[in-house]
């Protein structure tokens, strides 16, 4: 049999070292959805990054499993795609569900590249609009959740700075903004790249511009997603009134949405997250759009396991990822990961880009054996 032969999906419930707190609430468990595709006899792995609750976007674990099983996997297997380049078109009739689509595309892409012996970073660089070369290493960055006090925050940042990290992103919300940001600046100086992520929490604030102008003197690399996902006009008005560059995350769900936001002046920095965009190939297209417009990008994260994390490192190796992203090791998040090759950063704060074929990680059979749910699907027989 040739082409896409089968898809398997596992839910693996990973323990978190500690709850992850943002303006959207606390994530206390991390059910991971792992996808295996077999293409022309080669195996590949992907991850659907949906979180347990639909608070970051409409997707969530149980819903993602349902749309995969009921709609996306049957369509993909029926389409008989020859490789990852055909996945987006095969799944396009299904609206939304970008994280689920991303997991499928990555699994097919990993299988394709493993058979070819090509690392994901090299492949993504090769499909860029303008010729590009993948970096051999990328700077690590860490998103720091909301802590119970400013001193706890400074202590948390200090641990990562001591470990070599050069960039932190602080989660903020109204009432937890200027003071914690100023405390981190006072403790670590201007040598540390600092960003702030509001996850839309200023949407209900009576005067977001006044609240966020209080951050103007902090020299932040960006303030991310201050307002609601669909508020392009509001973000443009806000960007004109504050000194900190506005970055968008939740709002940017496609190349088209990114084009609209940039043309409206709603942001001048872009968070590129493949799961939010429906796949790593769309993420490359957003990278290319921003590169052509001189807009810097950085690579966001979704508390991924080592599978999605390794793919994010490969994406971050593209040339316009000029701001360090939320790309770091998984050890801080999970006591045990699902892959045999954990992503780690060195004492200078750099992560080596995987050079093995495909995503470059091996899913541990013990992790799958501990899964709480599994389903397998074979392609329909063709004549
Ligand atoms: Mg964000």
Tab-separated table of C-alpha atoms and ligand atoms in Angstrom:
chain	number	residue	atom	x	y	z
A	1	UNK	CA	0.000	0.000	0.000
A	2	UNK	CA	1.332	3.458	-0.773
A	3	UNK	CA	0.519	6.883	0.607
A	4	UNK	CA	-0.966	7.406	4.054
A	5	UNK	CA	-1.669	3.966	5.530
A	6	UNK	CA	-2.850	4.547	9.082
A	7	UNK	CA	-3.328	7.020	11.917
A	8	UNK	CA	-3.199	6.226	15.632
A	9	UNK	CA	-4.079	8.615	18.422
A	10	UNK	CA	-3.210	8.358	22.101
A	11	UNK	CA	-4.187	10.456	25.094
A	12	UNK	CA	-1.390	10.479	27.667
A	13	UNK	CA	-2.083	12.249	30.971
A	14	UNK	CA	1.086	13.938	32.142
A	15	UNK	CA	1.631	15.284	35.624
A	16	UNK	CA	2.731	18.925	35.932
A	17	UNK	CA	5.364	19.894	38.464
A	18	UNK	CA	3.179	22.828	39.492
A	19	UNK	CA	0.004	24.564	38.257
A	20	UNK	CA	0.494	26.972	35.334
A	21	UNK	CA	-1.273	30.285	36.092
A	22	UNK	CA	-2.180	32.986	33.543
A	23	UNK	CA	-4.938	35.562	33.117
A	24	UNK	CA	-6.995	32.674	31.676
A	25	UNK	CA	-6.854	30.633	34.884
A	26	UNK	CA	-4.715	27.744	36.106
A	27	UNK	CA	-3.771	24.629	34.152
A	28	UNK	CA	-3.354	21.838	36.678
A	29	UNK	CA	-3.102	18.794	34.394
A	30	UNK	CA	-1.662	18.250	30.944
A	31	UNK	CA	-3.441	15.567	28.929
A	32	UNK	CA	-1.322	15.238	25.787
A	33	UNK	CA	-2.692	14.008	22.462
A	34	UNK	CA	-0.076	12.134	20.448
A	35	UNK	CA	-0.606	11.223	16.799
A	36	UNK	CA	1.221	8.538	14.814
A	37	UNK	CA	0.986	8.423	11.037
A	38	UNK	CA	2.329	5.670	8.813
A	39	UNK	CA	3.170	6.945	5.340
A	40	UNK	CA	4.646	4.598	2.732
A	41	UNK	CA	5.753	2.310	5.548
A	42	UNK	CA	7.491	5.082	7.543
A	43	UNK	CA	6.275	6.122	10.987
A	44	UNK	CA	5.922	9.757	12.088
A	45	UNK	CA	4.752	11.530	15.224
A	46	UNK	CA	2.774	14.677	15.914
A	47	UNK	CA	1.060	16.313	18.865
A	48	UNK	CA	-2.274	18.110	19.203
A	49	UNK	CA	-1.609	20.932	21.689
A	50	UNK	CA	-5.219	21.498	22.860
A	51	UNK	CA	-5.434	22.207	26.592
A	52	UNK	CA	-7.974	20.570	28.958
A	53	UNK	CA	-10.325	23.575	28.957
A	54	UNK	CA	-11.400	25.829	26.027
A	55	UNK	CA	-9.970	29.000	27.618
A	56	UNK	CA	-7.044	29.859	25.299
A	57	UNK	CA	-9.084	29.042	22.175
A	58	UNK	CA	-12.276	27.054	21.486
A	59	UNK	CA	-10.260	23.809	21.305
A	60	UNK	CA	-9.918	21.482	24.292
A	61	UNK	CA	-8.733	17.924	24.842
A	62	UNK	CA	-12.022	16.005	24.698
A	63	UNK	CA	-13.306	18.121	21.813
A	64	UNK	CA	-10.060	17.670	19.888
A	65	UNK	CA	-10.221	13.883	20.295
A	66	UNK	CA	-13.792	13.912	19.011
A	67	UNK	CA	-13.094	16.052	15.950
A	68	UNK	CA	-10.023	13.969	15.135
A	69	UNK	CA	-11.918	10.669	15.342
A	70	UNK	CA	-15.226	11.824	13.851
A	71	UNK	CA	-14.088	14.201	11.121
A	72	UNK	CA	-10.390	14.881	10.533
A	73	UNK	CA	-8.858	11.406	10.502
A	74	UNK	CA	-11.573	9.888	8.235
A	75	UNK	CA	-11.183	12.795	5.789
A	76	UNK	CA	-7.424	12.569	5.769
A	77	UNK	CA	-7.359	8.812	5.231
A	78	UNK	CA	-10.008	9.049	2.495
A	79	UNK	CA	-8.076	11.819	0.709
A	80	UNK	CA	-5.099	9.539	0.104
A	81	UNK	CA	-2.524	12.298	0.588
A	82	UNK	CA	0.986	11.603	-0.658
A	83	UNK	CA	2.653	13.834	1.942
A	84	UNK	CA	2.284	16.708	4.407
A	85	UNK	CA	1.806	19.287	1.635
A	86	UNK	CA	-1.619	17.750	0.937
A	87	UNK	CA	-2.867	17.635	4.531
A	88	UNK	CA	-3.999	21.269	4.793
A	89	UNK	CA	-6.184	21.069	1.676
A	90	UNK	CA	-7.642	17.687	2.684
A	91	UNK	CA	-8.730	19.088	6.078
A	92	UNK	CA	-9.730	22.598	4.924
A	93	UNK	CA	-13.484	21.805	4.620
A	94	UNK	CA	-13.552	21.351	8.417
A	95	UNK	CA	-13.663	24.830	9.977
A	96	UNK	CA	-11.236	25.711	12.758
A	97	UNK	CA	-9.738	22.957	14.975
A	98	UNK	CA	-6.249	24.162	14.124
A	99	UNK	CA	-4.464	22.311	16.919
A	100	UNK	CA	-6.003	18.994	15.892
A	101	UNK	CA	-5.080	19.673	12.253
A	102	UNK	CA	-1.552	20.629	13.279
A	103	UNK	CA	-1.079	17.304	15.082
A	104	UNK	CA	-2.053	15.353	11.973
A	105	UNK	CA	0.083	17.448	9.623
A	106	UNK	CA	3.128	17.124	11.875
A	107	UNK	CA	2.785	13.324	12.096
A	108	UNK	CA	2.611	13.019	8.291
A	109	UNK	CA	5.484	15.487	7.869
A	110	UNK	CA	7.634	13.596	10.386
A	111	UNK	CA	7.009	10.301	8.544
A	112	UNK	CA	7.831	11.913	5.208
A	113	UNK	CA	11.054	13.510	6.442
A	114	UNK	CA	12.227	10.407	8.323
A	115	UNK	CA	11.956	8.442	5.077
A	116	UNK	CA	13.934	11.143	3.278
A	117	UNK	CA	16.488	11.496	6.096
A	118	UNK	CA	15.839	15.264	6.345
A	119	UNK	CA	15.631	17.100	9.718
A	120	UNK	CA	12.470	19.198	10.191
A	121	UNK	CA	14.446	22.439	10.643
A	122	UNK	CA	16.170	21.959	7.278
A	123	UNK	CA	12.877	21.154	5.573
A	124	UNK	CA	11.075	24.205	6.994
A	125	UNK	CA	13.981	26.424	5.872
A	126	UNK	CA	13.816	24.876	2.401
A	127	UNK	CA	10.109	25.674	1.964
A	128	UNK	CA	10.528	29.340	2.982
A	129	UNK	CA	9.585	31.809	0.265
A	130	UNK	CA	13.053	33.367	0.286
A	131	UNK	CA	16.012	30.984	0.586
A	132	UNK	CA	16.863	30.422	4.225
A	133	UNK	CA	19.231	28.378	6.304
A	134	UNK	CA	18.165	26.882	9.621
A	135	UNK	CA	20.156	27.988	12.672
A	136	UNK	CA	22.077	25.244	14.489
A	137	UNK	CA	20.913	26.538	17.858
A	138	UNK	CA	18.205	28.855	19.146
A	139	UNK	CA	18.085	30.978	22.321
A	140	UNK	CA	15.820	29.591	25.008
A	141	UNK	CA	13.085	31.656	26.599
A	142	UNK	CA	10.715	30.963	29.440
A	143	UNK	CA	7.164	32.116	30.062
A	144	UNK	CA	6.702	32.720	33.774
A	145	UNK	CA	3.159	32.264	35.093
A	146	UNK	CA	1.476	34.564	37.572
A	147	UNK	CA	2.983	34.095	41.040
A	148	UNK	CA	1.542	34.865	44.451
A	149	UNK	CA	3.910	37.784	45.108
A	150	UNK	CA	6.432	40.037	43.375
A	151	UNK	CA	9.265	38.536	45.428
A	152	UNK	CA	8.225	35.017	44.321
A	153	UNK	CA	8.315	36.250	40.720
A	154	UNK	CA	11.810	37.753	41.075
A	155	UNK	CA	12.974	34.520	42.679
A	156	UNK	CA	11.465	32.426	39.839
A	157	UNK	CA	13.054	34.621	37.147
A	158	UNK	CA	16.352	34.517	39.031
A	159	UNK	CA	16.469	30.722	38.907
A	160	UNK	CA	16.180	30.758	35.113
A	161	UNK	CA	18.637	33.628	34.638
A	162	UNK	CA	21.142	31.727	36.791
A	163	UNK	CA	20.606	28.683	34.556
A	164	UNK	CA	21.580	30.746	31.493
A	165	UNK	CA	18.260	31.983	30.149
A	166	UNK	CA	18.331	35.290	28.267
A	167	UNK	CA	14.657	35.973	27.874
A	168	UNK	CA	11.549	35.742	30.032
A	169	UNK	CA	7.935	36.457	29.291
A	170	UNK	CA	5.829	37.518	32.236
A	171	UNK	CA	2.139	36.698	32.360
A	172	UNK	CA	0.236	39.857	33.335
A	173	UNK	CA	-3.353	40.974	33.936
A	174	UNK	CA	-4.955	44.167	35.285
A	175	UNK	CA	-3.622	44.617	38.801
A	176	UNK	CA	-0.564	42.408	38.104
A	177	UNK	CA	1.411	44.435	35.578
A	178	UNK	CA	3.541	47.541	36.212
A	179	UNK	CA	4.763	46.501	39.660
A	180	UNK	CA	5.959	42.962	38.854
A	181	UNK	CA	7.479	44.141	35.544
A	182	UNK	CA	9.364	46.958	37.320
A	183	UNK	CA	10.569	44.532	39.998
A	184	UNK	CA	12.028	42.169	37.379
A	185	UNK	CA	13.710	45.064	35.573
A	186	UNK	CA	15.160	46.387	38.844
A	187	UNK	CA	16.506	42.950	39.778
A	188	UNK	CA	17.992	41.913	36.414
A	189	UNK	CA	18.668	45.136	34.504
A	190	UNK	CA	18.141	45.817	30.833
A	191	UNK	CA	20.331	42.932	29.610
A	192	UNK	CA	17.452	40.507	30.044
A	193	UNK	CA	14.891	40.420	27.201
A	194	UNK	CA	11.498	40.777	28.883
A	195	UNK	CA	8.063	40.521	27.304
A	196	UNK	CA	4.607	40.564	28.883
A	197	UNK	CA	1.561	38.474	27.915
A	198	UNK	CA	-1.927	39.614	28.946
A	199	UNK	CA	-3.938	36.819	27.231
A	200	UNK	CA	-6.675	39.325	26.366
A	201	UNK	CA	-7.264	40.359	29.971
A	202	UNK	CA	-7.410	44.137	29.336
A	203	UNK	CA	-10.499	43.733	27.121
A	204	UNK	CA	-12.769	44.519	30.074
A	205	UNK	CA	-10.509	47.261	31.477
A	206	UNK	CA	-12.087	50.763	31.334
A	207	UNK	CA	-8.880	52.303	29.909
A	208	UNK	CA	-6.396	49.693	28.621
A	209	UNK	CA	-4.110	52.346	27.105
A	210	UNK	CA	-3.712	54.154	30.430
A	211	UNK	CA	-3.057	50.878	32.271
A	212	UNK	CA	-0.500	49.636	29.740
A	213	UNK	CA	1.194	53.028	29.290
A	214	UNK	CA	2.428	52.415	32.830
A	215	UNK	CA	4.765	49.815	31.260
A	216	UNK	CA	6.219	52.317	28.752
A	217	UNK	CA	9.421	52.919	30.684
A	218	UNK	CA	10.196	49.225	31.248
A	219	UNK	CA	11.799	48.619	27.853
A	220	UNK	CA	9.668	45.540	27.156
A	221	UNK	CA	10.234	43.695	23.875
A	222	UNK	CA	6.448	43.554	23.501
A	223	UNK	CA	3.124	43.387	25.283
A	224	UNK	CA	1.209	40.412	23.953
A	225	UNK	CA	-2.519	40.129	23.254
A	226	UNK	CA	-3.819	42.871	25.563
A	227	UNK	CA	-7.361	42.819	24.116
A	228	UNK	CA	-9.865	40.300	22.763
A	229	UNK	CA	-8.957	37.899	19.939
A	230	UNK	CA	-11.242	39.601	17.406
A	231	UNK	CA	-10.455	43.222	18.349
A	232	UNK	CA	-8.137	44.257	15.512
A	233	UNK	CA	-9.320	47.891	15.583
A	234	UNK	CA	-8.920	48.091	19.358
A	235	UNK	CA	-5.379	46.731	19.189
A	236	UNK	CA	-4.498	49.251	16.461
A	237	UNK	CA	-5.832	52.137	18.572
A	238	UNK	CA	-3.969	50.841	21.619
A	239	UNK	CA	-0.707	50.377	19.680
A	240	UNK	CA	-0.847	54.064	18.705
A	241	UNK	CA	-1.108	55.144	22.346
A	242	UNK	CA	1.606	53.093	24.090
A	243	UNK	CA	5.369	52.927	23.561
A	244	UNK	CA	5.692	49.153	24.044
A	245	UNK	CA	5.343	47.230	20.759
A	246	UNK	CA	2.085	45.249	20.634
A	247	UNK	CA	2.431	41.542	19.797
A	248	UNK	CA	-0.542	39.348	18.893
A	249	UNK	CA	-1.076	35.670	19.669
A	250	UNK	CA	-4.691	34.453	19.982
A	251	UNK	CA	-5.857	36.864	17.214
A	252	UNK	CA	-3.542	35.453	14.551
A	253	UNK	CA	-5.081	32.194	13.357
A	254	UNK	CA	-3.874	32.250	9.735
A	255	UNK	CA	-1.781	34.109	7.169
A	256	UNK	CA	-4.931	36.068	6.263
A	257	UNK	CA	-5.624	37.102	9.864
A	258	UNK	CA	-1.961	38.090	10.288
A	259	UNK	CA	-2.065	40.159	7.090
A	260	UNK	CA	-5.192	41.949	8.341
A	261	UNK	CA	-3.631	42.698	11.739
A	262	UNK	CA	-0.357	43.976	10.271
A	263	UNK	CA	-2.129	46.102	7.650
A	264	UNK	CA	-4.341	47.638	10.355
A	265	UNK	CA	-1.349	48.466	12.561
A	266	UNK	CA	-2.710	46.185	15.290
A	267	UNK	CA	0.722	44.685	16.030
A	268	UNK	CA	4.402	45.162	15.187
A	269	UNK	CA	5.633	41.851	16.650
A	270	UNK	CA	4.147	38.417	15.892
A	271	UNK	CA	3.973	35.304	18.037
A	272	UNK	CA	4.148	32.342	15.631
A	273	UNK	CA	2.534	29.215	17.095
A	274	UNK	CA	2.077	26.363	14.667
A	275	UNK	CA	-0.782	24.721	16.647
A	276	UNK	CA	-2.788	27.970	16.608
A	277	UNK	CA	-2.172	28.316	12.846
A	278	UNK	CA	-3.184	24.773	11.921
A	279	UNK	CA	0.286	23.471	11.182
A	280	UNK	CA	4.011	24.079	10.744
A	281	UNK	CA	3.642	24.809	7.015
A	282	UNK	CA	1.198	27.685	7.694
A	283	UNK	CA	3.606	28.845	10.421
A	284	UNK	CA	6.367	29.082	7.794
A	285	UNK	CA	4.048	31.151	5.611
A	286	UNK	CA	3.366	33.549	8.506
A	287	UNK	CA	7.131	33.734	9.113
A	288	UNK	CA	7.618	34.605	5.435
A	289	UNK	CA	4.885	37.265	5.484
A	290	UNK	CA	6.424	38.941	8.517
A	291	UNK	CA	9.936	38.659	7.140
A	292	UNK	CA	8.858	40.391	3.914
A	293	UNK	CA	7.291	43.190	5.967
A	294	UNK	CA	10.220	43.588	8.355
A	295	UNK	CA	8.158	42.405	11.343
A	296	UNK	CA	10.094	40.345	13.933
A	297	UNK	CA	8.573	37.074	15.115
A	298	UNK	CA	9.139	34.676	17.982
A	299	UNK	CA	7.998	31.115	18.612
A	300	UNK	CA	5.227	30.599	21.144
A	301	UNK	CA	4.508	27.436	23.104
A	302	UNK	CA	1.449	25.542	24.361
A	303	UNK	CA	2.948	23.489	27.219
A	304	UNK	CA	3.837	20.837	24.635
A	305	UNK	CA	5.514	17.516	25.338
A	306	UNK	CA	8.896	16.777	23.775
A	307	UNK	CA	7.229	16.044	20.413
A	308	UNK	CA	5.725	19.491	19.863
A	309	UNK	CA	8.619	21.120	21.687
A	310	UNK	CA	11.210	19.646	19.303
A	311	UNK	CA	9.125	20.799	16.331
A	312	UNK	CA	8.936	24.306	17.825
A	313	UNK	CA	12.728	24.407	18.132
A	314	UNK	CA	12.983	23.492	14.431
A	315	UNK	CA	10.540	26.287	13.545
A	316	UNK	CA	12.422	28.803	15.710
A	317	UNK	CA	15.580	28.056	13.680
A	318	UNK	CA	14.160	30.089	10.746
A	319	UNK	CA	15.914	33.433	10.182
A	320	UNK	CA	13.140	35.896	11.119
A	321	UNK	CA	12.741	34.423	14.624
A	322	UNK	CA	14.835	37.307	15.953
A	323	UNK	CA	13.224	37.494	19.414
A	324	UNK	CA	13.815	34.494	21.700
A	325	UNK	CA	10.573	32.542	22.090
A	326	UNK	CA	8.806	30.418	24.691
A	327	UNK	CA	11.087	27.564	23.724
A	328	UNK	CA	12.834	25.858	26.591
A	329	UNK	CA	13.202	22.382	28.030
A	330	UNK	CA	10.238	20.306	29.160
A	331	UNK	CA	11.876	19.135	32.376
A	332	UNK	CA	10.662	22.194	34.292
A	333	UNK	CA	7.095	21.367	33.295
A	334	UNK	CA	6.815	17.568	33.439
A	335	UNK	CA	8.611	15.224	35.851
A	336	UNK	CA	8.724	12.758	32.939
A	337	UNK	CA	8.280	13.430	29.223
A	338	UNK	CA	7.002	11.137	26.456
A	339	UNK	CA	10.201	11.241	24.380
A	340	UNK	CA	13.665	9.772	24.843
A	341	UNK	CA	15.465	12.947	23.699
A	342	UNK	CA	14.509	15.765	26.087
A	343	UNK	CA	14.945	19.347	24.891
A	344	UNK	CA	17.390	21.171	27.159
A	345	UNK	CA	19.314	24.435	27.037
A	346	UNK	CA	22.995	24.904	27.814
A	347	UNK	CA	24.621	27.288	30.297
A	348	UNK	CA	24.644	30.045	27.672
A	349	UNK	CA	20.858	29.680	27.274
A	350	UNK	CA	20.968	27.969	23.876
A	351	UNK	CA	19.048	24.931	22.606
A	352	UNK	CA	20.660	22.752	19.939
A	353	UNK	CA	18.298	22.312	16.985
A	354	UNK	CA	17.588	18.567	16.500
A	355	UNK	CA	19.570	17.221	13.539
A	356	UNK	CA	18.001	13.766	13.362
A	357	UNK	CA	15.550	13.137	10.484
A	358	UNK	CA	12.034	14.512	10.913
A	359	UNK	CA	11.057	16.000	14.266
A	360	UNK	CA	14.012	14.109	15.672
A	361	UNK	CA	12.470	12.499	18.750
A	362	UNK	CA	11.487	8.955	19.710
A	363	UNK	CA	8.224	8.452	21.571
A	364	UNK	CA	8.797	6.203	24.536
A	365	UNK	CA	6.720	2.959	24.404
A	366	UNK	CA	6.286	3.168	28.191
A	367	UNK	CA	4.528	6.525	27.781
A	368	UNK	CA	2.112	4.978	25.290
A	369	UNK	CA	1.581	1.956	27.523
A	370	UNK	CA	0.455	4.372	30.250
A	371	UNK	CA	-1.998	6.118	27.902
A	372	UNK	CA	-5.588	6.541	29.060
A	373	UNK	CA	-7.135	6.347	25.584
A	374	UNK	CA	-6.107	5.016	22.160
A	375	UNK	CA	-7.757	4.589	18.773
A	376	UNK	CA	-6.324	3.370	15.472
A	377	UNK	CA	-7.587	3.894	11.944
A	378	UNK	CA	-6.507	2.316	8.643
A	379	UNK	CA	-6.876	3.896	5.212
A	380	UNK	CA	-9.737	2.534	3.108
A	381	UNK	CA	-8.635	-0.063	0.555
A	382	UNK	CA	-8.053	1.394	-2.888
A	383	UNK	CA	-8.156	-0.363	-6.227
B	1	LIG	MG1	0.283	34.300	24.489
